[in-house]
Amino acid sequence: MLQSGAVIYARFSTDRQDARSIDDQVRRCREYAARSGNKVVDVFSDAAVSGSHIERDGLQRLLTAARSKRFNAVLVDDLSRLSRDLWDMGQIVFRDLAALDVRVIDVTTGVASSDPSAR
């Protein structure tokens, strides 16, 4: 049964970036969740991993967890955290997660993948 809840996904791409970047992304997503009435049920992240491919442990765990129906939304600070490749991002957001009735929300813009203007 689909539960009303959200997970957070955060990522930074290189070891030259500040590891606090993930903490900052998670904080912004939690603030958005609080404002919008979403209960955060889990956090997934990938540290110092490029967004140019989807074979990232945290992302793969998120996609596996989506099949459990424990949440109906993925909060990201910015869509580029999911993927730098537009094709991969489209597949993740509009095929993989949409097929499971999970929407993706970019908390910077407030746009959800379920919004008509999202595509």
Short mmCIF file of C-alpha atoms in Angstrom, two decimals:
data_model
loop_
_atom_site.label_atom_id
_atom_site.label_comp_id
_atom_site.label_asym_id
_atom_site.label_seq_id
_atom_site.Cartn_x
_atom_site.Cartn_y
_atom_site.Cartn_z
CA MET A 1 0.00 0.00 0.00
CA LEU A 2 1.33 3.43 -0.94
CA GLN A 3 2.13 5.54 2.07
CA SER A 4 2.20 9.31 2.13
CA GLY A 5 5.82 10.10 2.70
CA ALA A 6 8.91 11.40 1.04
CA VAL A 7 12.54 10.47 0.74
CA ILE A 8 15.44 12.79 0.10
CA TYR A 9 18.18 12.22 -2.43
CA ALA A 10 21.40 14.27 -2.23
CA ARG A 11 24.67 14.05 -4.12
CA PHE A 12 27.90 15.91 -4.67
CA SER A 13 30.15 15.02 -7.53
CA THR A 14 33.82 15.25 -6.69
CA ASP A 15 36.15 14.97 -3.76
CA ARG A 16 37.07 18.62 -4.36
CA GLN A 17 33.59 19.71 -3.30
CA ASP A 18 32.69 20.21 0.32
CA ALA A 19 31.16 17.14 1.96
CA ARG A 20 28.82 19.51 3.81
CA SER A 21 27.08 19.95 0.46
CA ILE A 22 25.03 16.82 1.18
CA ASP A 23 24.11 18.12 4.64
CA ASP A 24 23.02 21.44 3.10
CA GLN A 25 20.93 19.69 0.44
CA VAL A 26 19.27 17.47 3.04
CA ARG A 27 18.56 20.47 5.27
CA ARG A 28 16.89 22.38 2.42
CA CYS A 29 14.83 19.31 1.51
CA ARG A 30 13.76 18.81 5.14
CA GLU A 31 12.74 22.47 5.36
CA TYR A 32 10.68 22.08 2.19
CA ALA A 33 9.09 18.90 3.57
CA ALA A 34 8.13 20.68 6.78
CA ARG A 35 6.58 23.59 4.86
CA SER A 36 4.67 21.33 2.49
CA GLY A 37 3.50 18.74 5.02
CA ASN A 38 5.62 15.86 3.73
CA LYS A 39 6.95 13.35 6.23
CA VAL A 40 10.54 12.36 5.42
CA VAL A 41 10.90 8.59 5.81
CA ASP A 42 14.44 8.10 4.50
CA VAL A 43 17.51 9.81 3.05
CA PHE A 44 19.67 8.49 0.22
CA SER A 45 22.94 10.05 -0.87
CA ASP A 46 26.04 9.64 -2.98
CA ALA A 47 29.23 11.44 -1.95
CA ALA A 48 31.98 12.31 -4.44
CA VAL A 49 30.20 10.45 -7.25
CA SER A 50 29.60 11.86 -10.72
CA GLY A 51 26.06 12.42 -11.87
CA SER A 52 27.04 11.45 -15.40
CA HIS A 53 25.91 7.85 -14.84
CA ILE A 54 23.17 6.13 -12.85
CA GLU A 55 25.25 3.33 -11.35
CA ARG A 56 25.48 5.05 -7.97
CA ASP A 57 24.84 3.10 -4.78
CA GLY A 58 22.55 5.67 -3.17
CA LEU A 59 20.50 6.19 -6.31
CA GLN A 60 20.15 2.47 -6.90
CA ARG A 61 19.03 1.95 -3.27
CA LEU A 62 16.44 4.72 -3.76
CA LEU A 63 15.09 3.09 -6.93
CA THR A 64 14.88 -0.28 -5.17
CA ALA A 65 13.15 1.27 -2.14
CA ALA A 66 10.60 2.97 -4.42
CA ARG A 67 9.25 -0.47 -5.27
CA SER A 68 8.36 -0.98 -1.59
CA LYS A 69 5.66 1.72 -1.84
CA ARG A 70 6.80 3.33 1.47
CA PHE A 71 6.86 6.78 -0.10
CA ASN A 72 5.25 8.72 -2.90
CA ALA A 73 7.75 11.56 -3.38
CA VAL A 74 11.47 12.09 -3.84
CA LEU A 75 12.78 15.47 -2.75
CA VAL A 76 15.93 16.80 -4.41
CA ASP A 77 17.57 20.16 -3.88
CA ASP A 78 17.96 20.43 -7.64
CA LEU A 79 17.19 17.96 -10.43
CA SER A 80 20.87 17.88 -11.38
CA ARG A 81 21.45 15.91 -8.19
CA LEU A 82 19.60 12.97 -9.77
CA SER A 83 21.58 13.08 -12.99
CA ARG A 84 23.66 15.38 -15.17
CA ASP A 85 22.50 13.43 -18.22
CA LEU A 86 19.08 14.66 -19.41
CA TRP A 87 18.19 11.29 -20.91
CA ASP A 88 18.97 9.45 -17.67
CA MET A 89 17.08 12.05 -15.63
CA GLY A 90 14.03 11.70 -17.85
CA GLN A 91 14.15 7.92 -17.55
CA ILE A 92 14.44 8.05 -13.75
CA VAL A 93 11.76 10.70 -13.24
CA PHE A 94 9.21 10.06 -15.98
CA ARG A 95 9.58 6.31 -16.51
CA ASP A 96 11.02 4.51 -13.48
CA LEU A 97 9.55 6.53 -10.63
CA ALA A 98 6.37 7.62 -12.44
CA ALA A 99 5.53 3.96 -13.11
CA LEU A 100 5.55 3.49 -9.32
CA ASP A 101 3.40 6.62 -8.71
CA VAL A 102 6.37 8.38 -7.14
CA ARG A 103 6.80 12.03 -8.04
CA VAL A 104 10.06 13.96 -7.90
CA ILE A 105 10.07 17.44 -6.41
CA ASP A 106 12.83 19.96 -7.08
CA VAL A 107 12.71 21.93 -3.82
CA THR A 108 14.61 24.89 -5.27
CA THR A 109 11.84 25.60 -7.78
CA GLY A 110 8.98 23.75 -6.07
CA VAL A 111 8.14 21.99 -9.34
CA ALA A 112 6.98 18.39 -9.09
CA SER A 113 7.26 15.85 -11.89
CA SER A 114 3.48 15.44 -11.68
CA ASP A 115 2.95 19.10 -12.65
CA PRO A 116 1.80 19.56 -16.27
CA SER A 117 4.70 21.97 -16.89
CA ALA A 118 7.36 19.53 -15.61
CA ARG A 119 8.19 17.93 -18.93
#
